[in-house]
Amino acid sequence: MYTKQIMDRFLSPKNSGRMIGADGTGSASNLRNGETARIYLRVNEGIIEEAKFKVFGGITTIAVFDEAMDMLKGQEAINASINEEEIVSHLGFIEAERLYVFKLLKDTLADAIKDYEKRQKRLELKKIKEQARESANKDN
Amino acid sequence: MQKIYLDNAATTKVSNEVLTEMLECYGDTFGNPSSIHSFGREASALVDKARDRVASLINAERGEIYFTSGGTESNNWAIVGLALANRAKGNHIITSAIEHKSVLEACKRLERLGFEVTYLPVDKTGLVDIAKLLHFITHKTILVSIMAANNEVGTIQNLKAISKIAHEKGVIFHTDAISAVGNFKIDVKDLEVDALSISAHKFNGPKGVGALYVKKGVKIDNLIVGGEQEKGKRGGTLNVPQIVGFGKACEILQENYIIDCKKTKYLRDYFVNTLEKEIPNITINGHLHQKTPQIASVSFNNIDAEALLCLLDLAGIAVSTGAACDAGSVEPSHVLLAMGKSIEEAQSTIRFSFGTNNTKEEIDYVVAELKKDVERLRSISPLKAKK
């Protein structure tokens, strides 16, 4: 039913758990079966350094998210994407009725990137305001 | 590794006494019971004996028992056969939202043929609302089919009240007793049912054989045609070894069910009590008292039951996430949803079903393993515990 690669990822996930001080977090749910996920991203100079996940979901979902987190590392955060074929190839085989997991993965990642961009804009705004304050102080 | 079987609602192990009688039918008594020569007559005598044993278990007459290929056929036949035979009186059927798929799908098939079906709701314990049954019966209603005990949560319906209401309105009453027989005494005369489905493998009999009880005088159309077997009501050469095994399982059950049920209930209650002490944030589903002694349906909130089931399996513990007939489905249980559970709660639910072979030591091991696995899966769940 499950490949050895899926079972290995399920039994010993490398990227599961909460991340303190993440630069972007995103959540999504599959309304059909209630599966819910959260992704945490740590980003340095626009590049994803670390990605972690939490999942309320089955064996395949845990394995796919764990594999995907490895794939995200090193990608530019705002353009980060998931290659379904590559994940399936790494995990050996995924039953057709479980392929819905990729929508959950993509929705969760999109939400995390959106959150990262929002936080970045907030930081930029803060920076601009600080610079404006500094230059106003200088002028005075 | 220790192997522990807690999936007795899916199927049970064939008992040695049952197997011994079955094996004899693979020897010299191999005749076709429909043949008129001595080989056939010998086989026919064994079938008669088995029919008597099945009838005796549920207090029916021999002529009211029809052998089938199992529970699904019995339910399919009851729904379709009773509806078609009584179509001249009306085209309305009442069933419940928590029936087994073999009833629900048969009803859907009838809807495609022009019948109208009402699916009665249940309360949060899984009980059918009797007032709603009364409300929905019309002059067009010809059949009420409500299961005796639910296969996922174990809730036992108020069968006597249901049959009384149906009969007062002149409606035929069928009950799917597949998850009930073996768990409490079923007496068709006392319950006043018109048709009742049974399956052998739920109480240490063989798979692939069951029966439909049809009360004398109740009209039913054939589901399987093309043979004069079973008084012309169900074509097909009788599966003598399975039928003989079925009969023996009924005889053993009739002798032992009171003691067996007490033992199973003791084990189930011990499991639930220990679990509630050891693991927080769980919900025991189904009716608190009005349920079969075999089943404990438990929602381990915030974790996916499939993942938990897999970890238990790796520790040698066999359980299920619901009906075996729905295994592999990624959809949440229709039974739990009908009881008002959320999708997340339904997906967090495991069915533990006990048998007389289980021990307290096994249960202690299962609870210890569950505690470890639940903690592990909750640590990676994004859902928050209910306060």
XYZ file of C-alpha atoms in Angstrom:
527
model
C 0.000 0.000 0.000
C 2.819 2.408 0.879
C 6.358 2.431 -0.531
C 9.403 2.097 1.695
C 10.272 5.742 0.973
C 6.824 6.884 2.154
C 7.054 4.771 5.300
C 10.558 6.070 6.052
C 9.399 9.676 5.753
C 6.254 8.940 7.814
C 8.093 7.154 10.600
C 11.087 9.509 10.777
C 10.129 12.892 9.369
C 13.113 15.245 9.222
C 11.194 18.474 8.927
C 8.180 18.138 11.228
C 7.397 20.363 14.188
C 7.000 23.993 15.054
C 9.544 26.684 14.094
C 10.069 29.547 16.534
C 10.632 32.932 14.894
C 9.628 31.905 11.376
C 9.735 34.567 8.639
C 6.566 33.219 7.058
C 3.865 30.754 8.147
C 0.875 29.490 6.211
C -2.059 27.186 6.821
C -4.613 25.431 4.646
C -7.237 22.696 4.894
C -8.779 20.142 2.623
C -12.507 20.673 3.071
C -13.316 17.188 1.789
C -11.516 15.194 4.438
C -10.464 17.786 7.003
C -6.711 17.374 6.492
C -4.986 20.518 7.729
C -1.385 21.683 7.391
C 0.908 24.484 8.458
C 4.240 25.425 6.893
C 6.948 27.518 8.566
C 9.678 29.237 6.517
C 12.971 30.688 7.694
C 14.314 33.023 5.006
C 17.714 34.695 4.733
C 18.287 37.332 2.057
C 15.282 36.109 0.110
C 16.339 32.445 0.140
C 14.560 29.717 2.153
C 17.065 28.378 4.661
C 14.744 26.078 6.550
C 11.188 24.817 6.071
C 9.143 22.904 8.625
C 5.571 21.592 8.755
C 2.797 20.369 10.992
C 0.062 18.139 9.610
C -3.273 16.712 10.658
C -3.300 14.105 7.955
C -2.497 10.582 6.905
C 0.687 8.711 6.107
C 1.039 9.989 2.540
C 0.358 13.575 3.587
C 3.073 13.494 6.252
C 5.558 11.908 3.827
C 4.799 14.368 1.006
C 5.112 17.408 3.270
C 8.377 16.127 4.716
C 9.811 15.549 1.235
C 8.544 18.945 0.038
C 10.243 20.795 2.899
C 13.613 19.480 1.680
C 12.734 20.669 -1.810
C 11.934 24.186 -0.607
C 15.347 24.720 0.966
C 17.548 26.927 -1.227
C 14.663 28.291 -3.305
C 13.909 31.994 -3.623
C 11.075 32.491 -1.106
C 8.731 34.613 -3.234
C 8.989 32.206 -6.165
C 9.156 28.955 -4.200
C 7.306 26.096 -5.833
C 6.703 22.376 -5.566
C 7.482 19.866 -8.273
C 4.858 17.126 -7.956
C 6.593 14.715 -10.316
C 9.840 15.009 -8.403
C 8.142 14.291 -5.083
C 6.283 11.298 -6.520
C 9.531 10.054 -8.030
C 11.356 10.382 -4.692
C 8.546 8.630 -2.823
C 8.224 5.877 -5.431
C 4.441 5.797 -5.906
C 1.390 7.614 -4.601
C -2.108 6.167 -4.978
C -4.337 8.222 -7.286
C -6.912 8.828 -4.549
C -4.196 10.406 -2.363
C -2.957 12.909 -4.958
C -5.254 15.569 -3.448
C -2.384 16.114 -1.002
C -0.600 18.293 -3.593
C -3.422 20.833 -3.567
C -3.152 21.022 0.213
C 0.624 21.403 -0.083
C 0.384 24.141 -2.712
C -2.343 26.027 -0.811
C -0.325 25.899 2.415
C 2.869 27.023 0.676
C 1.057 29.860 -1.102
C -0.308 31.035 2.249
C 3.173 30.893 3.806
C 4.700 32.906 0.919
C 1.886 35.450 1.192
C 2.602 35.778 4.904
C 6.339 36.143 4.209
C 5.694 38.895 1.633
C 3.345 40.680 4.041
C 5.975 40.573 6.771
C 8.653 41.775 4.330
C 6.497 44.745 3.283
C 5.897 45.559 6.943
C 9.669 45.447 7.555
C 10.352 47.629 4.525
C 7.736 50.136 5.652
C 9.277 50.177 9.115
C 12.689 50.749 7.555
C 11.415 53.621 5.369
C 9.742 55.234 8.377
C 12.939 54.911 10.418
C 14.984 56.411 7.567
C 12.487 59.273 7.230
C 12.670 59.872 10.980
C 16.475 59.816 10.899
C 16.650 62.288 7.985
C 14.078 64.552 9.707
C 16.228 64.491 12.857
C 19.297 65.401 10.785
C 17.445 68.302 9.109
C 16.454 69.613 12.534
C 6.429 -9.505 17.988
C 3.191 -9.883 19.949
C 0.125 -9.736 17.676
C -3.144 -8.426 19.061
C -6.401 -8.556 17.131
C -8.903 -5.854 18.082
C -10.886 -5.812 14.842
C -13.542 -8.411 15.644
C -16.268 -6.190 14.169
C -14.571 -6.580 10.770
C -14.371 -10.350 11.044
C -13.663 -13.088 13.559
C -11.492 -16.172 13.560
C -13.259 -19.372 12.508
C -13.485 -21.586 15.594
C -11.917 -25.049 15.538
C -15.266 -26.784 16.063
C -16.718 -24.905 13.079
C -13.731 -25.786 10.930
C -13.932 -29.474 11.867
C -17.558 -29.717 10.684
C -16.769 -27.777 7.520
C -13.839 -30.002 6.591
C -16.075 -33.071 6.676
C -18.043 -31.535 3.794
C -14.897 -31.417 1.660
C -14.574 -35.202 2.078
C -17.157 -37.794 1.167
C -20.158 -35.522 1.663
C -19.505 -33.524 -1.456
C -22.869 -33.949 -3.173
C -25.032 -31.193 -4.543
C -27.937 -30.835 -2.106
C -30.328 -30.348 -5.029
C -29.508 -33.826 -6.417
C -32.009 -36.536 -5.605
C -29.488 -39.393 -5.265
C -27.885 -40.429 -1.970
C -24.906 -38.060 -2.322
C -27.316 -35.166 -2.763
C -29.573 -36.299 0.054
C -26.621 -36.508 2.464
C -25.597 -32.946 1.614
C -29.222 -31.806 1.816
C -29.526 -33.284 5.313
C -26.495 -31.237 6.421
C -28.032 -28.069 4.968
C -31.311 -28.790 6.775
C -29.438 -29.251 10.050
C -27.641 -25.957 9.527
C -30.907 -24.207 8.679
C -32.418 -25.505 11.921
C -29.456 -24.175 13.878
C -29.673 -20.713 12.289
C -33.446 -20.637 12.841
C -33.085 -21.710 16.444
C -30.544 -18.945 17.182
C -33.027 -16.214 16.238
C -36.219 -18.107 17.199
C -37.424 -18.433 13.591
C -38.911 -21.374 11.699
C -36.720 -23.453 9.377
C -38.729 -22.373 6.329
C -38.098 -18.724 7.086
C -34.295 -18.961 6.660
C -32.772 -18.404 3.199
C -29.026 -18.887 2.783
C -27.081 -16.183 0.945
C -23.475 -15.376 0.115
C -23.217 -13.102 3.154
C -24.385 -9.893 4.754
C -24.178 -7.673 1.698
C -26.351 -9.996 -0.387
C -28.826 -10.381 2.482
C -29.187 -6.602 2.813
C -29.311 -6.000 -0.953
C -31.926 -8.714 -1.344
C -34.064 -7.504 1.566
C -34.199 -3.918 0.350
C -34.630 -4.566 -3.366
C -36.691 -7.759 -3.049
C -39.164 -6.417 -0.477
C -39.567 -3.102 -2.317
C -40.201 -4.691 -5.719
C -42.589 -7.335 -4.365
C -44.694 -4.705 -2.607
C -44.533 -1.963 -5.230
C -48.268 -2.122 -5.918
C -48.883 -0.771 -2.381
C -46.521 2.216 -2.680
C -43.044 3.391 -3.556
C -41.709 4.920 -0.344
C -38.935 3.427 1.804
C -37.609 4.672 5.119
C -34.115 3.869 6.350
C -31.530 5.686 8.461
C -28.500 7.777 7.566
C -26.149 5.421 9.458
C -26.968 2.152 7.692
C -24.275 -0.024 6.151
C -23.454 0.787 2.526
C -25.120 -2.472 1.430
C -28.434 -0.974 2.547
C -27.775 2.615 1.456
C -26.558 1.674 -2.016
C -29.517 -0.672 -2.511
C -31.798 2.234 -1.594
C -30.019 4.499 -4.081
C -30.548 1.862 -6.750
C -34.265 1.870 -5.961
C -34.338 5.674 -6.179
C -33.061 5.344 -9.733
C -35.999 2.990 -10.362
C -38.511 5.587 -9.196
C -38.782 4.793 -5.493
C -38.635 7.551 -2.889
C -36.334 7.022 0.072
C -36.258 8.918 3.375
C -32.971 8.738 5.288
C -33.818 9.313 8.932
C -31.371 11.386 10.957
C -29.860 10.098 14.208
C -28.953 11.904 17.420
C -25.365 12.363 18.637
C -25.383 8.854 20.172
C -26.479 7.255 16.899
C -30.103 6.579 17.864
C -32.857 6.963 15.291
C -35.494 9.500 16.296
C -38.688 7.448 16.660
C -40.854 10.575 16.392
C -39.273 11.324 13.010
C -40.011 7.770 11.849
C -43.658 8.265 12.723
C -43.634 11.665 11.023
C -42.242 10.387 7.726
C -44.439 7.287 7.303
C -47.077 7.960 4.659
C -49.724 5.878 2.897
C -47.087 5.234 0.210
C -44.533 3.749 2.663
C -43.956 0.043 2.073
C -40.699 -0.680 3.887
C -38.782 0.480 6.954
C -35.203 -0.781 7.244
C -33.245 0.171 10.361
C -30.117 -1.637 11.504
C -30.242 -3.454 14.860
C -26.772 -2.306 15.964
C -24.365 0.006 14.223
C -21.169 -1.562 12.932
C -18.971 1.495 13.632
C -20.105 2.789 17.008
C -22.183 -0.124 18.340
C -25.345 1.840 19.178
C -28.355 -0.475 19.486
C -31.631 0.838 18.088
C -35.023 0.635 19.803
C -36.110 -2.187 17.509
C -39.335 -3.088 19.290
C -40.605 0.482 19.124
C -39.613 0.760 15.458
C -41.319 -2.510 14.487
C -44.438 -1.520 16.458
C -44.705 1.806 14.624
C -44.101 0.181 11.227
C -46.673 -2.538 11.818
C -49.309 -0.155 13.135
C -49.017 1.602 9.781
C -49.024 -1.684 7.867
C -45.410 -1.306 6.769
C -42.867 -4.123 6.455
C -39.886 -3.896 8.824
C -36.418 -5.204 7.921
C -33.401 -4.991 10.171
C -29.738 -5.452 9.340
C -28.665 -7.513 12.353
C -25.218 -8.358 11.020
C -23.433 -6.450 13.796
C -26.015 -7.433 16.379
C -26.110 -11.233 16.214
C -23.330 -12.407 18.497
C -23.553 -9.302 20.655
C -27.008 -9.690 22.166
C -30.001 -11.999 21.945
C -32.007 -11.601 18.766
C -35.505 -13.087 18.787
C -37.444 -12.370 15.617
C -40.789 -13.180 17.226
C -40.178 -10.951 20.218
C -38.874 -8.109 18.043
C -41.640 -8.689 15.498
C -39.386 -8.152 12.494
C -40.468 -9.199 9.005
C -36.981 -9.664 7.580
C -33.526 -9.802 9.144
C -30.002 -10.081 7.742
C -27.216 -12.191 9.296
C -23.616 -12.902 8.366
C -21.670 -15.904 9.683
C -18.158 -14.500 9.867
C -19.100 -11.945 12.513
C -19.346 -14.696 15.139
C -16.611 -17.223 14.377
C -18.272 -18.706 11.324
C -16.842 -18.766 7.797
C -16.823 -15.852 5.348
C -18.991 -15.926 2.227
C -22.170 -17.171 3.847
C -25.110 -15.506 5.540
C -28.853 -15.676 5.692
C -31.955 -13.633 5.228
C -34.830 -14.350 7.563
C -38.142 -13.633 5.876
C -41.242 -14.068 8.009
C -43.755 -16.548 6.632
C -46.268 -14.742 4.405
C -44.071 -11.723 3.655
C -43.691 -11.218 -0.090
C -40.164 -10.826 -1.492
C -38.898 -10.833 -5.085
C -35.771 -12.726 -6.068
C -32.458 -10.937 -6.286
C -30.663 -13.899 -7.864
C -32.621 -15.803 -10.481
C -32.006 -18.968 -12.430
C -32.388 -21.831 -9.976
C -34.951 -23.572 -7.803
C -32.740 -23.574 -4.714
C -34.076 -22.045 -1.494
C -37.671 -22.755 -2.523
C -37.063 -20.942 -5.782
C -36.244 -17.669 -3.990
C -32.462 -17.662 -4.456
C -30.806 -19.410 -7.367
C -27.356 -20.973 -7.129
C -25.852 -24.212 -5.885
C -25.725 -24.134 -2.115
C -22.265 -23.749 -0.598
C -22.598 -26.719 1.729
C -19.304 -26.437 3.715
C -19.887 -22.747 4.431
C -23.524 -23.327 5.341
C -22.553 -26.164 7.672
C -19.930 -23.935 9.317
C -22.507 -21.175 9.661
C -24.911 -23.574 11.355
C -22.260 -24.775 13.792
C -21.250 -21.189 14.644
C -24.908 -20.433 15.416
C -25.139 -23.470 17.691
C -21.981 -22.493 19.595
C -23.135 -18.904 19.888
C -26.523 -19.924 21.244
C -24.822 -21.945 23.995
C -22.219 -19.341 24.928
C -23.407 -15.882 24.056
C -24.335 -14.759 27.580
C -20.885 -15.619 28.972
C -19.091 -14.386 25.837
C -20.901 -11.044 25.862
C -20.105 -10.523 29.559
C -16.428 -11.211 28.951
C -16.258 -8.961 25.905
C -18.045 -6.156 27.733
C -15.681 -6.466 30.688
C -12.654 -6.155 28.364
C -14.175 -3.260 26.410
C -15.059 -1.346 29.585
C -11.603 -1.989 31.066
C -10.053 -0.627 27.847
C -12.219 2.509 27.816
C -11.652 3.240 31.513
C -7.872 2.792 31.218
C -7.762 4.871 28.058
C -9.687 7.741 29.634
C -7.235 7.764 32.546
C -4.127 7.655 30.366
C -4.880 9.789 27.293
C -6.393 13.288 27.416
C -8.636 14.856 24.796
C -10.398 11.749 23.535
C -14.092 11.121 22.874
C -15.903 7.802 23.216
C -18.553 7.643 20.503
C -21.955 6.000 20.467
C -24.548 5.490 23.149
C -23.201 5.260 26.682
C -25.171 2.120 27.644
C -27.322 1.055 24.702
C -24.488 -0.412 22.656
C -22.953 -3.724 21.738
C -20.353 -5.074 24.206
C -17.846 -5.554 21.414
C -17.149 -2.029 20.146
C -15.295 1.009 21.462
C -15.249 3.851 18.943
C -12.718 6.442 20.067
C -11.873 9.854 18.574
C -8.285 10.830 19.353
C -8.811 14.507 18.758
C -6.387 16.372 16.486
C -4.660 13.353 14.980
C -5.378 11.442 11.821
C -6.687 7.940 12.520
C -4.982 6.422 9.480
C -1.560 7.505 10.742
C -2.354 6.159 14.211
C -3.653 2.892 12.779
C -0.391 2.437 10.883
C 1.745 2.996 13.993
C -0.396 0.509 15.934
C -0.093 -2.023 13.122
C 3.701 -1.708 13.250
C 3.419 -2.545 16.973
C 1.397 -5.676 16.118
C -2.025 -4.235 16.993
C -4.863 -4.640 14.468
C -7.691 -2.090 14.648
C -9.688 -0.193 12.020
C -10.812 3.310 11.223
C -14.400 2.183 10.592
C -16.282 -0.300 8.475
C -13.999 -2.759 6.702
C -16.138 -2.310 3.588
C -15.089 1.375 3.499
C -11.369 0.740 4.103
C -9.212 2.612 1.628
C -11.727 5.422 1.375
C -10.322 8.864 2.148
C -13.818 10.174 2.886
C -14.878 10.613 6.505
C -17.315 8.065 7.940
C -20.937 8.776 6.982
C -21.995 7.316 10.327
C -19.944 9.743 12.413
C -20.943 12.713 10.254
C -24.614 11.757 10.639
C -24.064 11.727 14.426
C -23.000 15.356 14.201
C -19.241 14.864 14.392
C -17.042 17.296 12.477
C -14.950 16.036 9.566
C -11.827 16.360 11.746
C -13.428 14.326 14.556
C -14.552 11.676 12.099
C -11.044 11.453 10.645
C -9.611 11.052 14.167
C -11.688 8.000 15.005
C -10.595 4.415 15.512
C -12.819 1.425 16.105
C -11.540 -1.130 18.619
C -13.609 -4.314 18.632
C -13.005 -7.015 21.189
C -13.393 -10.772 21.245
C -13.344 -13.440 23.915
C -9.751 -14.337 23.026
C -8.435 -10.900 24.089
C -6.863 -10.452 27.522
C -6.365 -7.633 30.049
C -2.616 -7.857 29.463
C -3.161 -7.225 25.762
C -5.278 -4.192 26.560
C -2.586 -2.782 28.880
C -0.074 -3.143 26.048
C -2.434 -1.470 23.554
C -3.097 1.498 25.838
C 0.639 1.988 26.497
C 1.328 1.906 22.758
C -1.563 4.282 22.064
C -0.298 6.765 24.640
C 3.102 6.867 22.944
C 1.747 7.087 19.389
C -0.916 9.690 20.169
C 1.668 11.953 21.825
C 3.927 11.572 18.811
C 1.236 12.443 16.261
C -0.160 15.303 18.341
C 3.317 16.849 18.444
C 3.135 17.366 14.679
C -0.546 18.323 14.484
C -1.389 21.954 13.711
C -4.798 21.565 15.399
C -5.112 22.811 18.941
C -6.442 20.735 21.843
C -9.934 21.612 23.034
C -9.935 23.324 26.408
